[in-house]
XYZ file of N, CA and C in Angstrom:
453
model
N 0.791 -0.934 0.001
C 0.110 0.365 -0.104
C 0.915 1.347 0.301
N 0.518 2.069 -0.833
C 1.051 3.472 -0.706
C 0.506 4.446 0.331
N 1.216 4.573 1.261
C 0.635 5.246 2.601
C 0.197 6.653 2.527
N -0.747 7.124 3.115
C -1.293 8.527 3.077
C 0.107 9.443 3.583
N 0.275 10.558 2.823
C 1.211 11.393 3.324
C 0.820 12.461 3.668
N 0.808 13.166 4.761
C 0.419 14.314 5.161
C 1.613 15.263 5.635
N 1.805 16.073 4.609
C 2.926 17.061 4.624
C 2.937 18.331 4.978
N 3.871 18.634 5.783
C 4.097 20.050 6.208
C 4.780 20.842 5.254
N 5.001 20.608 3.860
C 6.019 21.371 3.386
C 5.810 22.836 3.456
N 4.332 23.175 3.538
C 4.159 24.697 3.584
C 3.025 24.702 4.277
N 3.480 24.485 5.842
C 2.780 24.832 6.915
C 2.801 26.249 7.598
N 1.486 26.725 7.833
C 1.315 28.079 8.638
C 1.167 27.761 9.644
N 2.338 28.138 10.578
C 2.144 28.040 11.869
C 2.018 29.267 13.029
N 1.550 29.283 14.060
C 1.330 30.459 14.905
C 2.196 29.649 16.309
N 3.371 30.123 16.698
C 3.756 29.576 17.692
C 4.100 30.443 18.944
N 3.978 30.091 20.058
C 3.954 31.119 21.022
C 5.012 30.211 22.093
N 5.817 31.101 22.964
C 6.680 30.252 24.027
C 6.245 30.274 25.138
N 6.179 29.313 25.858
C 5.503 29.539 27.311
C 6.503 30.073 28.333
N 5.952 30.187 29.773
C 7.230 30.674 30.711
C 8.110 29.683 30.949
N 9.318 30.086 31.396
C 10.263 29.107 31.500
C 10.167 27.764 32.375
N 9.588 28.266 33.371
C 9.466 27.037 34.223
C 8.225 26.198 34.162
N 7.453 26.155 32.976
C 6.319 25.497 32.746
C 6.643 24.188 32.169
N 5.527 23.603 31.959
C 5.417 21.830 31.552
C 6.025 21.907 30.193
N 5.230 22.974 29.293
C 5.603 23.024 27.927
C 6.073 24.431 27.541
N 7.225 24.322 26.279
C 7.961 25.213 26.388
C 7.421 26.194 24.892
N 6.951 25.341 24.010
C 5.950 26.058 22.909
C 4.784 25.344 22.606
N 3.970 26.258 21.953
C 2.642 25.346 21.251
C 2.504 25.865 19.957
N 2.351 25.339 19.024
C 2.036 25.537 17.625
C 0.791 25.101 16.850
N 0.108 25.759 16.080
C -0.883 25.585 15.571
C -0.716 25.830 14.133
N -1.080 24.954 13.237
C -0.589 25.269 11.642
C -1.706 24.492 10.625
N -1.597 24.644 9.500
C -2.197 24.102 8.559
C -1.243 23.243 7.530
N -1.384 22.048 7.129
C -0.890 21.344 6.343
C -1.583 20.528 5.248
N -1.001 20.342 3.949
C -1.615 19.612 2.937
C -1.421 17.967 2.953
N -2.800 17.449 2.931
C -2.676 15.958 2.770
C -2.910 15.393 1.353
N -2.229 14.337 1.159
C -2.281 13.744 0.001
C -2.095 12.254 0.229
N -2.737 11.481 -1.094
C -2.490 9.980 -0.878
C -2.259 9.709 -2.299
N -1.360 8.620 -2.588
C -1.174 8.144 -3.723
C -2.007 7.406 -4.305
N -3.093 8.046 -5.160
C -4.117 7.469 -5.682
C -4.726 8.357 -6.647
N -5.014 8.304 -7.587
C -5.444 9.419 -8.718
C -7.147 9.641 -8.430
N -7.500 8.606 -7.746
C -9.022 9.218 -7.575
C -9.464 9.968 -6.552
N -8.546 10.207 -5.576
C -8.516 11.818 -4.766
C -8.076 12.983 -4.802
N -8.472 13.628 -4.396
C -7.969 14.953 -4.445
C -7.227 15.571 -3.256
N -6.187 16.652 -3.032
C -5.987 16.784 -2.156
C -6.919 17.345 -0.801
N -6.212 17.265 0.600
C -6.927 17.536 1.626
C -6.168 18.873 2.494
N -6.836 19.242 3.486
C -5.703 20.401 4.392
C -6.267 19.553 5.662
N -5.218 19.559 6.493
C -5.356 19.365 8.144
C -4.957 20.057 8.839
N -5.922 20.278 10.211
C -5.142 21.081 11.325
C -3.932 20.261 11.962
N -2.985 21.179 12.372
C -1.738 20.598 13.077
C -1.546 21.192 14.570
N -1.740 20.465 15.670
C -1.108 21.284 16.858
C -0.066 20.289 17.467
N 0.860 21.349 18.020
C 2.193 20.753 18.247
C 2.405 21.466 19.771
N 3.038 20.707 20.463
C 3.552 21.238 21.878
C 4.991 20.538 21.963
N 5.984 21.447 22.502
C 7.018 20.935 22.884
C 7.848 21.021 24.048
N 9.206 20.713 24.655
C 9.830 20.827 25.560
C 11.271 20.668 25.601
N 11.976 21.598 26.052
C 13.461 21.203 25.920
C 13.662 20.637 27.197
N 14.644 19.493 27.132
C 15.178 18.917 28.206
C 16.891 19.190 28.751
N 17.758 19.160 27.630
C 18.882 19.265 27.990
C 19.706 19.830 26.586
N 20.350 20.843 27.027
C 20.586 21.934 25.991
C 19.595 22.103 24.695
N 19.892 21.246 23.869
C 19.066 21.753 22.474
C 18.134 20.600 22.095
N 18.456 19.450 22.854
C 17.415 18.263 22.826
C 16.064 18.249 23.656
N 14.868 17.791 22.814
C 13.961 17.908 23.487
C 12.723 17.041 23.005
N 11.540 17.306 23.580
C 10.520 16.111 22.892
C 9.041 16.948 22.287
N 8.396 16.224 21.817
C 7.453 17.253 20.704
C 6.373 16.030 20.842
N 5.142 16.827 20.915
C 4.003 16.049 20.356
C 3.184 16.410 19.220
N 2.472 15.926 18.682
C 1.957 16.235 17.777
C 0.308 15.714 17.083
N -0.771 16.591 17.134
C -1.919 15.823 16.548
C -1.860 16.330 15.178
N -2.826 15.689 14.578
C -3.174 16.103 13.073
C -4.522 15.456 12.666
N -5.365 16.572 12.453
C -6.829 15.694 11.779
C -7.085 16.456 10.427
N -8.077 15.818 9.823
C -8.397 16.231 8.393
C -9.250 17.405 8.824
N -9.217 18.905 7.986
C -10.577 19.771 8.245
C -11.132 19.743 7.067
N -10.451 19.750 5.652
C -11.015 19.406 4.457
C -10.690 18.169 4.009
N -11.383 17.343 4.125
C -11.043 15.672 3.860
C -10.923 15.781 1.925
N -9.903 14.613 1.923
C -9.481 14.528 0.453
C -10.618 13.502 0.007
N -11.204 14.239 -1.012
C -12.353 13.539 -1.617
C -12.212 12.878 -2.971
N -12.705 12.019 -3.149
C -12.430 10.886 -4.570
C -13.820 10.180 -5.134
N -13.809 9.681 -6.214
C -14.792 8.829 -6.793
C -14.207 7.820 -7.286
N -15.128 6.722 -7.550
C -14.576 5.407 -8.194
C -15.529 4.649 -8.345
N -15.583 4.187 -9.613
C -16.924 3.415 -10.179
C -18.332 4.028 -9.291
N -18.416 5.166 -9.581
C -19.720 5.977 -9.043
C -19.765 5.884 -7.378
N -18.878 5.488 -6.769
C -18.898 5.704 -5.429
C -18.065 6.849 -5.185
N -19.093 7.907 -4.165
C -18.174 8.995 -3.805
C -18.125 8.938 -2.572
N -16.758 9.518 -2.122
C -16.291 9.423 -0.303
C -14.981 10.346 0.008
N -14.968 10.052 0.638
C -13.664 10.768 1.453
C -12.696 10.343 2.166
N -11.579 10.877 2.604
C -10.762 9.825 3.573
C -10.684 10.831 4.829
N -11.182 9.980 5.900
C -10.994 10.307 7.194
C -9.581 9.953 7.890
N -9.025 11.085 8.255
C -7.715 10.933 8.843
C -7.251 11.797 9.929
N -6.469 11.316 10.808
C -6.167 11.857 12.073
C -4.910 10.981 12.295
N -4.099 11.783 13.195
C -2.671 10.980 13.822
C -2.304 11.657 14.976
N -1.335 10.796 15.709
C -0.653 11.551 16.993
C 0.732 10.960 17.025
N 1.575 11.735 17.515
C 2.936 11.474 17.221
C 3.655 12.328 18.250
N 5.066 11.372 18.584
C 5.651 11.852 19.892
C 7.045 11.670 19.183
N 8.059 12.787 19.494
C 9.043 12.879 18.731
C 10.436 13.335 19.627
N 11.407 12.794 19.226
C 12.856 13.570 20.023
C 13.366 14.606 18.755
N 13.491 15.583 19.366
C 14.167 16.774 18.960
C 15.294 17.581 18.956
N 15.969 17.749 18.012
C 17.362 18.754 18.551
C 17.066 20.101 17.774
N 17.344 21.214 17.901
C 17.275 22.286 17.565
C 18.644 23.172 17.226
N 19.048 23.380 16.268
C 20.348 24.234 15.751
C 19.756 25.737 15.530
N 20.332 26.500 16.537
C 19.967 28.231 16.508
C 20.979 28.989 15.820
N 20.521 29.610 14.612
C 21.558 30.431 13.723
C 20.895 31.410 13.433
N 20.939 32.213 14.737
C 20.793 33.428 14.651
C 19.219 33.845 14.677
N 18.439 34.447 14.070
C 16.880 33.978 14.272
C 16.293 32.803 13.510
N 17.122 31.914 12.645
C 16.931 30.831 12.131
C 17.095 29.666 12.843
N 16.306 28.818 13.082
C 16.599 27.605 13.856
C 15.947 26.306 12.828
N 17.075 25.346 12.849
C 16.703 24.188 12.011
C 16.493 23.069 13.263
N 14.974 22.196 13.131
C 14.649 21.382 13.763
C 14.821 19.770 13.530
N 15.754 19.273 13.446
C 15.068 17.476 12.823
C 14.599 16.970 14.165
N 13.449 15.855 13.745
C 12.656 15.248 14.688
C 12.687 13.910 14.116
N 12.648 12.728 14.934
C 12.310 11.446 15.060
C 11.413 10.617 16.115
N 10.615 10.266 15.437
C 9.678 9.495 16.787
C 8.567 8.443 16.006
N 7.832 7.864 16.786
C 6.436 7.097 16.350
C 5.305 8.117 16.263
N 4.376 7.334 15.288
C 3.458 7.957 14.921
C 2.016 6.973 14.947
N 1.079 7.451 15.478
C -0.081 6.322 15.246
C -1.014 6.910 14.472
N -1.491 6.442 13.235
C -2.728 7.227 12.459
C -3.666 6.316 12.171
N -4.967 6.736 11.877
C -6.148 6.339 11.426
C -6.698 6.843 10.177
N -6.853 5.955 9.204
C -7.151 6.446 8.000
C -8.568 5.546 7.705
N -9.617 6.120 6.886
C -10.828 5.359 6.915
C -11.439 6.093 5.694
N -11.973 5.014 4.790
C -13.060 5.620 3.607
C -13.593 4.349 3.204
N -15.032 4.639 2.420
C -15.556 3.435 1.678
C -15.392 3.031 0.655
N -14.287 3.984 0.188
C -13.629 3.420 -1.281
C -12.082 2.596 -0.935
N -11.645 1.602 -1.486
C -10.480 0.814 -0.928
C -9.397 1.580 -1.728
N -8.635 2.431 -0.806
C -7.536 3.115 -1.322
C -6.484 2.493 -1.809
N -6.437 0.991 -1.287
C -5.301 0.384 -1.602
C -5.077 0.093 -2.910
N -6.270 -0.485 -3.503
C -6.146 -1.042 -4.758
C -7.643 -0.838 -5.503
N -7.746 0.372 -5.745
C -9.369 0.902 -6.450
C -9.565 0.273 -7.605
N -8.432 -0.312 -8.482
C -8.896 -0.950 -9.985
C -9.501 -2.219 -9.619
N -9.420 -2.787 -8.379
C -10.103 -4.086 -8.267
C -11.619 -4.271 -7.871
N -12.153 -2.742 -7.295
C -13.283 -2.600 -6.896
C -14.349 -2.809 -7.696
N -15.498 -3.198 -7.189
C -16.670 -3.781 -7.912
C -17.570 -2.800 -7.819
N -18.548 -2.315 -8.878
C -19.271 -0.956 -8.636
C -20.471 -1.740 -7.861
N -20.947 -1.069 -6.802
C -21.966 -1.513 -6.219
C -21.618 -2.258 -4.788
N -20.316 -2.512 -4.680
C -19.521 -3.182 -3.599
C -19.003 -2.324 -2.732
N -19.021 -2.169 -1.608
C -18.117 -1.349 -0.651
C -17.000 -1.979 -0.122
N -15.710 -1.803 -0.918
C -14.751 -2.496 -0.096
C -13.797 -1.682 0.404
N -14.001 -0.817 1.552
C -14.089 0.259 2.419
C -12.281 0.236 2.675
N -11.508 1.019 3.130
C -10.313 1.090 3.775
C -10.375 1.348 5.327
N -9.860 0.934 5.953
C -9.970 1.311 7.533
C -8.542 0.544 8.212
N -7.573 1.630 8.370
C -6.126 1.107 8.415
C -5.758 2.286 10.029
N -5.403 1.321 10.716
C -4.894 2.267 12.284
C -3.448 1.208 12.399
N -2.360 2.401 12.121
C -1.232 1.818 11.999
C -0.089 2.615 12.913
N 0.908 1.849 13.457
C 1.834 2.625 14.267
C 3.265 2.392 13.787
N 3.648 3.514 13.348
C 4.883 3.398 12.855
C 5.952 4.701 13.126
N 6.989 4.642 12.258
C 8.336 5.762 12.437
C 8.006 7.129 11.743
N 8.304 7.846 12.514
C 8.325 9.330 11.613
C 9.588 10.019 11.473
N 9.766 10.541 10.817
C 11.175 11.790 10.860
C 10.523 12.782 9.899
N 11.307 13.983 10.287
C 11.468 15.201 9.460
C 11.926 16.267 10.137
N 12.252 17.408 9.283
C 13.129 18.534 9.489
C 11.972 19.622 9.360
N 12.031 20.597 10.636
C 11.264 22.292 10.559
C 12.289 23.379 10.486
N 12.102 24.177 9.999
C 12.656 25.377 9.751
C 11.647 26.562 10.575
N 12.258 27.419 11.442
C 11.686 28.347 11.908
C 12.573 29.741 12.038
N 11.643 30.975 11.677
C 12.459 32.181 11.776
C 11.869 32.990 12.674
N 12.467 33.530 13.779
C 11.985 34.223 14.420
C 11.655 35.933 14.355
N 10.373 36.089 14.224
C 10.190 37.651 13.809
C 10.706 38.604 14.982
């Protein structure tokens, strides 16, 4: 199966710093583009909520939740449906500060849920009038790099 891609390549985020002795150092809210490798579905938009804490020097932990706000919609053999997607993740982070620019690689685990009445794994074998839906819950590894500029 070609997995769902929840890309934050063009994420618009609002981040606020918390007080120094708090449980969490920062909170971010953003929008992300969602795409699935299927010609039957268009792109969707997701709400992303992130929170993180620094523990030792530039090392830290980050938690993130993602949920569809504009679902990926598609049609196959006359069946119209959308993909319901959400995920939660926990990451180890490291932040390189380069003046006002910060680079933050992260690696961790993610749990996601993908549901649709259309089989997104192999829609070419779907039979008209028969709902061979998708219901996938998975736990896996996730990695990425973020860039931030302090205004």
